[in-house]
PDB file of C-alpha atoms in Angstrom:
ATOM      1  CA  MET A   1      14.629  24.427   5.013  1.00 62.00           C
ATOM      2  CA  SER A   2      17.831  22.532   4.384  1.00 86.00           C
ATOM      3  CA  ARG A   3      18.401  20.312   1.401  1.00 92.00           C
ATOM      4  CA  LEU A   4      19.645  16.759   1.539  1.00 94.00           C
ATOM      5  CA  SER A   5      22.721  15.717  -0.368  1.00 94.00           C
ATOM      6  CA  VAL A   6      24.533  12.520  -1.252  1.00 95.00           C
ATOM      7  CA  GLY A   7      25.354  10.731   1.983  1.00 95.00           C
ATOM      8  CA  SER A   8      22.571  12.388   4.029  1.00 96.00           C
ATOM      9  CA  PRO A   9      20.769   9.909   6.292  1.00 96.00           C
ATOM     10  CA  VAL A  10      17.038   9.314   5.940  1.00 96.00           C
ATOM     11  CA  THR A  11      15.128   8.308   9.042  1.00 95.00           C
ATOM     12  CA  ALA A  12      13.515   4.873   8.677  1.00 97.00           C
ATOM     13  CA  ARG A  13       9.745   4.963   8.505  1.00 97.00           C
ATOM     14  CA  GLU A  14       6.704   3.475   6.860  1.00 97.00           C
ATOM     15  CA  LEU A  15       4.738   5.772   4.586  1.00 97.00           C
ATOM     16  CA  ALA A  16       1.014   5.283   4.136  1.00 96.00           C
ATOM     17  CA  ALA A  17       0.361   4.592   0.488  1.00 96.00           C
ATOM     18  CA  VAL A  18      -2.942   5.753  -0.981  1.00 95.00           C
ATOM     19  CA  GLY A  19      -5.035   2.627  -1.547  1.00 88.00           C
ATOM     20  CA  GLY A  20      -2.149   0.258  -0.851  1.00 90.00           C
ATOM     21  CA  PRO A  21       0.046  -1.255   1.877  1.00 94.00           C
ATOM     22  CA  PRO A  22       2.557   0.850   3.856  1.00 96.00           C
ATOM     23  CA  VAL A  23       5.848   1.536   2.117  1.00 96.00           C
ATOM     24  CA  PRO A  24       9.135   1.166   4.008  1.00 97.00           C
ATOM     25  CA  VAL A  25      11.627   3.985   3.397  1.00 97.00           C
ATOM     26  CA  PRO A  26      14.367   2.955   3.185  1.00 98.00           C
ATOM     27  CA  ASP A  27      13.482  -0.452   1.740  1.00 97.00           C
ATOM     28  CA  PRO A  28      15.778  -3.075   3.248  1.00 95.00           C
ATOM     29  CA  GLU A  29      16.087  -4.973  -0.032  1.00 94.00           C
ATOM     30  CA  ARG A  30      16.218  -2.360  -2.790  1.00 96.00           C
ATOM     31  CA  LEU A  31      16.809   1.260  -3.655  1.00 98.00           C
ATOM     32  CA  VAL A  32      13.864   3.681  -3.224  1.00 98.00           C
ATOM     33  CA  HIS A  33      13.205   6.424  -5.754  1.00 98.00           C
ATOM     34  CA  LEU A  34      11.318   8.936  -3.630  1.00 98.00           C
ATOM     35  CA  GLN A  35       9.929  11.552  -5.977  1.00 96.00           C
ATOM     36  CA  PHE A  36       8.108  14.682  -4.841  1.00 95.00           C
ATOM     37  CA  ARG A  37       5.409  16.032  -7.150  1.00 91.00           C
ATOM     38  CA  ARG A  38       2.870  18.804  -6.888  1.00 82.00           C
ATOM     39  CA  PHE A  39      -0.861  18.139  -6.475  1.00 68.00           C
ATOM     40  CA  ALA A  40      -3.426  15.485  -7.457  1.00 71.00           C
ATOM     41  CA  GLY A  41      -4.283  15.818 -11.142  1.00 70.00           C
ATOM     42  CA  CYS A  42      -1.368  18.175 -11.912  1.00 70.00           C
ATOM     43  CA  PRO A  43      -1.045  17.858 -15.703  1.00 73.00           C
ATOM     44  CA  VAL A  44       2.736  18.408 -15.681  1.00 72.00           C
ATOM     45  CA  CYS A  45       3.207  15.750 -12.953  1.00 70.00           C
ATOM     46  CA  ASN A  46       0.926  13.323 -14.779  1.00 79.00           C
ATOM     47  CA  LEU A  47       2.966  13.736 -17.989  1.00 77.00           C
ATOM     48  CA  HIS A  48       6.096  12.656 -16.139  1.00 82.00           C
ATOM     49  CA  LEU A  49       4.358   9.879 -14.214  1.00 86.00           C
ATOM     50  CA  ARG A  50       3.060   8.361 -17.438  1.00 88.00           C
ATOM     51  CA  SER A  51       6.708   7.953 -18.617  1.00 90.00           C
ATOM     52  CA  VAL A  52       7.527   6.279 -15.293  1.00 95.00           C
ATOM     53  CA  THR A  53       4.481   4.035 -15.603  1.00 94.00           C
ATOM     54  CA  ARG A  54       5.409   2.937 -19.153  1.00 94.00           C
ATOM     55  CA  ARG A  55       8.860   1.853 -17.964  1.00 97.00           C
ATOM     56  CA  HIS A  56       7.955   0.651 -14.488  1.00 97.00           C
ATOM     57  CA  ALA A  57       9.005  -2.955 -15.226  1.00 97.00           C
ATOM     58  CA  GLU A  58      12.520  -1.728 -16.173  1.00 97.00           C
ATOM     59  CA  ILE A  59      12.696   0.351 -12.991  1.00 97.00           C
ATOM     60  CA  GLU A  60      11.730  -2.610 -10.840  1.00 97.00           C
ATOM     61  CA  ALA A  61      14.165  -4.898 -12.715  1.00 97.00           C
ATOM     62  CA  ALA A  62      16.905  -2.383 -11.817  1.00 97.00           C
ATOM     63  CA  GLY A  63      16.130  -2.996  -8.139  1.00 96.00           C
ATOM     64  CA  VAL A  64      14.304   0.307  -7.552  1.00 98.00           C
ATOM     65  CA  ARG A  65      11.054   0.826  -5.679  1.00 98.00           C
ATOM     66  CA  GLU A  66       9.141   3.785  -6.995  1.00 97.00           C
ATOM     67  CA  VAL A  67       7.304   6.081  -4.538  1.00 97.00           C
ATOM     68  CA  ALA A  68       5.612   9.376  -5.517  1.00 96.00           C
ATOM     69  CA  VAL A  69       4.683  11.970  -2.887  1.00 96.00           C
ATOM     70  CA  PHE A  70       2.031  14.665  -3.461  1.00 92.00           C
ATOM     71  CA  HIS A  71       0.913  17.511  -1.182  1.00 89.00           C
ATOM     72  CA  SER A  72      -2.753  16.623  -1.761  1.00 89.00           C
ATOM     73  CA  PRO A  73      -5.032  14.750   0.645  1.00 90.00           C
ATOM     74  CA  ALA A  74      -5.434  10.994   0.091  1.00 92.00           C
ATOM     75  CA  GLU A  75      -9.068  11.294  -1.001  1.00 89.00           C
ATOM     76  CA  GLU A  76      -8.039  13.629  -3.867  1.00 87.00           C
ATOM     77  CA  LEU A  77      -5.192  11.314  -4.889  1.00 87.00           C
ATOM     78  CA  LEU A  78      -7.163   8.074  -4.835  1.00 88.00           C
ATOM     79  CA  PRO A  79      -8.657   8.307  -8.370  1.00 83.00           C
ATOM     80  CA  TYR A  80      -5.232   9.128  -9.848  1.00 80.00           C
ATOM     81  CA  ALA A  81      -3.273   6.586  -7.764  1.00 85.00           C
ATOM     82  CA  ALA A  82      -5.526   3.715  -8.885  1.00 83.00           C
ATOM     83  CA  ASP A  83      -3.922   3.764 -12.360  1.00 83.00           C
ATOM     84  CA  LEU A  84      -0.290   3.858 -11.150  1.00 90.00           C
ATOM     85  CA  PRO A  85       1.727   0.674 -10.656  1.00 95.00           C
ATOM     86  CA  PHE A  86       3.686   2.149  -7.757  1.00 95.00           C
ATOM     87  CA  ALA A  87       3.041   3.662  -4.343  1.00 96.00           C
ATOM     88  CA  VAL A  88       1.540   7.130  -4.110  1.00 95.00           C
ATOM     89  CA  VAL A  89       1.794   8.976  -0.748  1.00 96.00           C
ATOM     90  CA  ALA A  90      -0.374  11.872   0.413  1.00 94.00           C
ATOM     91  CA  ASP A  91       1.422  14.552   2.400  1.00 95.00           C
ATOM     92  CA  PRO A  92      -1.145  17.354   2.706  1.00 92.00           C
ATOM     93  CA  GLY A  93       0.698  18.874   5.656  1.00 91.00           C
ATOM     94  CA  LYS A  94       3.947  18.900   3.609  1.00 92.00           C
ATOM     95  CA  ARG A  95       5.884  17.333   6.480  1.00 94.00           C
ATOM     96  CA  LEU A  96       8.025  15.229   4.111  1.00 96.00           C
ATOM     97  CA  TYR A  97       8.502  18.216   1.797  1.00 93.00           C
ATOM     98  CA  ARG A  98       9.998  20.209   4.679  1.00 94.00           C
ATOM     99  CA  GLU A  99      12.086  17.307   5.918  1.00 95.00           C
ATOM    100  CA  PHE A 100      13.589  16.755   2.444  1.00 96.00           C
ATOM    101  CA  GLY A 101      13.981  20.491   1.704  1.00 94.00           C
ATOM    102  CA  VAL A 102      11.530  20.466  -1.229  1.00 93.00           C
ATOM    103  CA  GLU A 103      10.427  24.005  -2.095  1.00 85.00           C
ATOM    104  CA  ALA A 104       7.898  25.986  -4.077  1.00 75.00           C
ATOM    105  CA  GLY A 105       8.394  29.192  -5.986  1.00 71.00           C
ATOM    106  CA  ARG A 106       7.256  31.295  -8.921  1.00 67.00           C
ATOM    107  CA  ARG A 107      10.107  29.914 -11.002  1.00 64.00           C
ATOM    108  CA  ALA A 108       8.199  26.632 -11.080  1.00 63.00           C
ATOM    109  CA  LEU A 109       6.057  27.913 -13.953  1.00 62.00           C
ATOM    110  CA  LEU A 110       7.997  30.974 -15.150  1.00 64.00           C
ATOM    111  CA  ASP A 111      11.061  29.173 -16.441  1.00 66.00           C
ATOM    112  CA  PRO A 112      10.853  28.963 -20.237  1.00 65.00           C
ATOM    113  CA  ARG A 113      12.069  25.363 -20.147  1.00 64.00           C
ATOM    114  CA  VAL A 114       8.724  24.314 -18.609  1.00 64.00           C
ATOM    115  CA  TRP A 115       6.472  26.090 -21.117  1.00 62.00           C
ATOM    116  CA  GLY A 116       6.626  23.313 -23.770  1.00 64.00           C
ATOM    117  CA  PRO A 117       5.871  20.489 -21.291  1.00 59.00           C
ATOM    118  CA  ILE A 118       3.032  22.620 -19.816  1.00 61.00           C
ATOM    119  CA  LEU A 119       1.415  22.985 -23.262  1.00 65.00           C
ATOM    120  CA  VAL A 120       1.720  19.266 -23.946  1.00 63.00           C
ATOM    121  CA  ALA A 121       0.532  18.319 -20.463  1.00 57.00           C
ATOM    122  CA  VAL A 122      -2.476  20.636 -20.424  1.00 63.00           C
ATOM    123  CA  SER A 123      -3.493  19.592 -23.948  1.00 66.00           C
ATOM    124  CA  ARG A 124      -3.316  15.891 -23.068  1.00 65.00           C
ATOM    125  CA  SER A 125      -5.111  16.476 -19.791  1.00 61.00           C
ATOM    126  CA  ALA A 126      -7.902  18.431 -21.509  1.00 59.00           C
ATOM    127  CA  VAL A 127      -8.419  15.576 -23.982  1.00 62.00           C
ATOM    128  CA  ARG A 128      -8.471  13.000 -21.188  1.00 61.00           C
ATOM    129  CA  VAL A 129     -11.008  15.110 -19.199  1.00 56.00           C
ATOM    130  CA  ALA A 130     -13.167  15.553 -22.295  1.00 65.00           C
ATOM    131  CA  LEU A 131     -13.126  11.794 -22.880  1.00 62.00           C
ATOM    132  CA  ARG A 132     -13.990  11.307 -19.186  1.00 67.00           C
ATOM    133  CA  ARG A 133     -10.771   9.338 -18.561  1.00 60.00           C
ATOM    134  CA  ASP A 134      -9.608  11.901 -16.029  1.00 64.00           C
ATOM    135  CA  ARG A 135     -11.112  14.600 -13.919  1.00 62.00           C
ATOM    136  CA  THR A 136      -9.905  18.140 -13.504  1.00 63.00           C
ATOM    137  CA  PRO A 137      -7.720  18.853 -10.474  1.00 56.00           C
ATOM    138  CA  ALA A 138      -9.371  20.595  -7.507  1.00 53.00           C
ATOM    139  CA  ALA A 139      -9.772  24.292  -8.204  1.00 58.00           C
ATOM    140  CA  ARG A 140      -8.345  25.183  -4.815  1.00 61.00           C
ATOM    141  CA  GLN A 141      -4.871  23.876  -3.997  1.00 52.00           C
ATOM    142  CA  PRO A 142      -4.130  24.677  -0.307  1.00 58.00           C
ATOM    143  CA  HIS A 143      -0.374  24.468  -0.906  1.00 51.00           C
ATOM    144  CA  GLY A 144      -0.552  26.210  -4.240  1.00 53.00           C
ATOM    145  CA  ARG A 145       0.398  25.261  -7.780  1.00 52.00           C
ATOM    146  CA  LEU A 146       3.993  26.522  -7.658  1.00 67.00           C
ATOM    147  CA  GLY A 147       5.747  23.463  -6.210  1.00 73.00           C
ATOM    148  CA  LEU A 148       9.087  22.344  -7.503  1.00 83.00           C
ATOM    149  CA  PRO A 149       9.785  18.628  -8.042  1.00 90.00           C
ATOM    150  CA  ALA A 150      12.533  16.744  -6.269  1.00 95.00           C
ATOM    151  CA  ASP A 151      14.001  13.222  -6.645  1.00 97.00           C
ATOM    152  CA  PHE A 152      15.917  11.123  -4.152  1.00 98.00           C
ATOM    153  CA  LEU A 153      17.516   7.696  -4.532  1.00 98.00           C
ATOM    154  CA  ILE A 154      17.771   6.090  -1.121  1.00 98.00           C
ATOM    155  CA  ALA A 155      19.910   2.987  -0.374  1.00 97.00           C
ATOM    156  CA  PRO A 156      18.724   0.170   1.886  1.00 97.00           C
ATOM    157  CA  ASP A 157      21.003   1.512   4.654  1.00 96.00           C
ATOM    158  CA  GLY A 158      19.132   4.845   4.619  1.00 97.00           C
ATOM    159  CA  ARG A 159      21.754   6.932   2.857  1.00 96.00           C
ATOM    160  CA  VAL A 160      20.797   9.289   0.031  1.00 97.00           C
ATOM    161  CA  VAL A 161      22.855   8.066  -2.966  1.00 97.00           C
ATOM    162  CA  ALA A 162      21.494  10.698  -5.391  1.00 97.00           C
ATOM    163  CA  ALA A 163      19.446  13.873  -4.934  1.00 97.00           C
ATOM    164  CA  GLY A 164      17.912  16.233  -7.471  1.00 96.00           C
ATOM    165  CA  TYR A 165      16.018  19.434  -6.779  1.00 95.00           C
ATOM    166  CA  GLY A 166      14.015  20.821  -9.671  1.00 89.00           C
ATOM    167  CA  ARG A 167      14.535  24.320 -10.946  1.00 86.00           C
ATOM    168  CA  HIS A 168      11.137  24.387 -12.641  1.00 79.00           C
ATOM    169  CA  ALA A 169       7.943  22.300 -12.658  1.00 77.00           C
ATOM    170  CA  TYR A 170       9.189  19.766 -15.214  1.00 78.00           C
ATOM    171  CA  ASP A 171      12.752  19.411 -13.962  1.00 85.00           C
ATOM    172  CA  GLN A 172      12.859  15.853 -12.657  1.00 90.00           C
ATOM    173  CA  TRP A 173      14.870  12.753 -13.456  1.00 96.00           C
ATOM    174  CA  PRO A 174      13.843  11.097 -16.687  1.00 94.00           C
ATOM    175  CA  VAL A 175      13.672   7.305 -16.453  1.00 96.00           C
ATOM    176  CA  ASP A 176      17.009   6.838 -18.257  1.00 97.00           C
ATOM    177  CA  GLU A 177      18.721   9.088 -15.698  1.00 97.00           C
ATOM    178  CA  LEU A 178      17.081   7.198 -12.799  1.00 97.00           C
ATOM    179  CA  LEU A 179      18.252   3.876 -14.234  1.00 98.00           C
ATOM    180  CA  ALA A 180      21.820   5.191 -14.683  1.00 97.00           C
ATOM    181  CA  LEU A 181      21.888   6.495 -11.095  1.00 97.00           C
ATOM    182  CA  ALA A 182      20.593   3.166  -9.797  1.00 97.00           C
ATOM    183  CA  ALA A 183      23.263   1.277 -11.745  1.00 96.00           C
ATOM    184  CA  GLU A 184      25.941   3.573 -10.376  1.00 95.00           C
ATOM    185  CA  ALA A 185      24.640   3.153  -6.816  1.00 94.00           C
ATOM    186  CA  ARG A 186      24.661  -0.631  -7.196  1.00 89.00           C
ATOM    187  CA  ARG A 187      28.245  -0.600  -8.485  1.00 88.00           C
ATOM    188  CA  ALA A 188      29.345   1.561  -5.558  1.00 84.00           C
ATOM    189  CA  ALA A 189      27.606  -0.534  -2.887  1.00 76.00           C
ATOM    190  CA  PRO A 190      25.891  -3.665  -4.122  1.00 62.00           C
ATOM    191  CA  VAL A 191      22.302  -3.978  -2.945  1.00 55.00           C
ATOM    192  CA  ALA A 192      20.736  -7.364  -2.118  1.00 52.00           C
TER     193      ALA A 192
END
């Protein structure tokens, strides 16, 4: 599995969004933040996605289309995707994960830097489940629970302008970093 780097081309396609219209990648009019997460209901992923949701208006104002990919089937993602203001894509066969070089490994949960976010995420998730605002993730995860996140910023011409591969389960771009990368990409090659 080879990783993509800055300058790598991304094949144009339309991704089927869960409960929404197809998503063009690349988008001819704006940057695409294609983020790879783990599974539907993953507490660690949900912690991060809540921060993206809170600042989604800023992300859109920066000319970025947000797209989150999970290795769960669409029917499992549907209840979670309904609350998100951006496209969620089901990739249960992990075709996109392989194409983008996104991996899994024990280090996803063993790295001490993820332990604090795991405690916060699981605590928040337990409260939301107890209040019936969320449901627990499926007990069986066909592709496991050891996925590593990855982030890509893709220009309208299909070039990767930034790539980040996580070293543990909570190693993804915070919103401020995403906004800085988008501003840098726009300065380097203005987007419509």
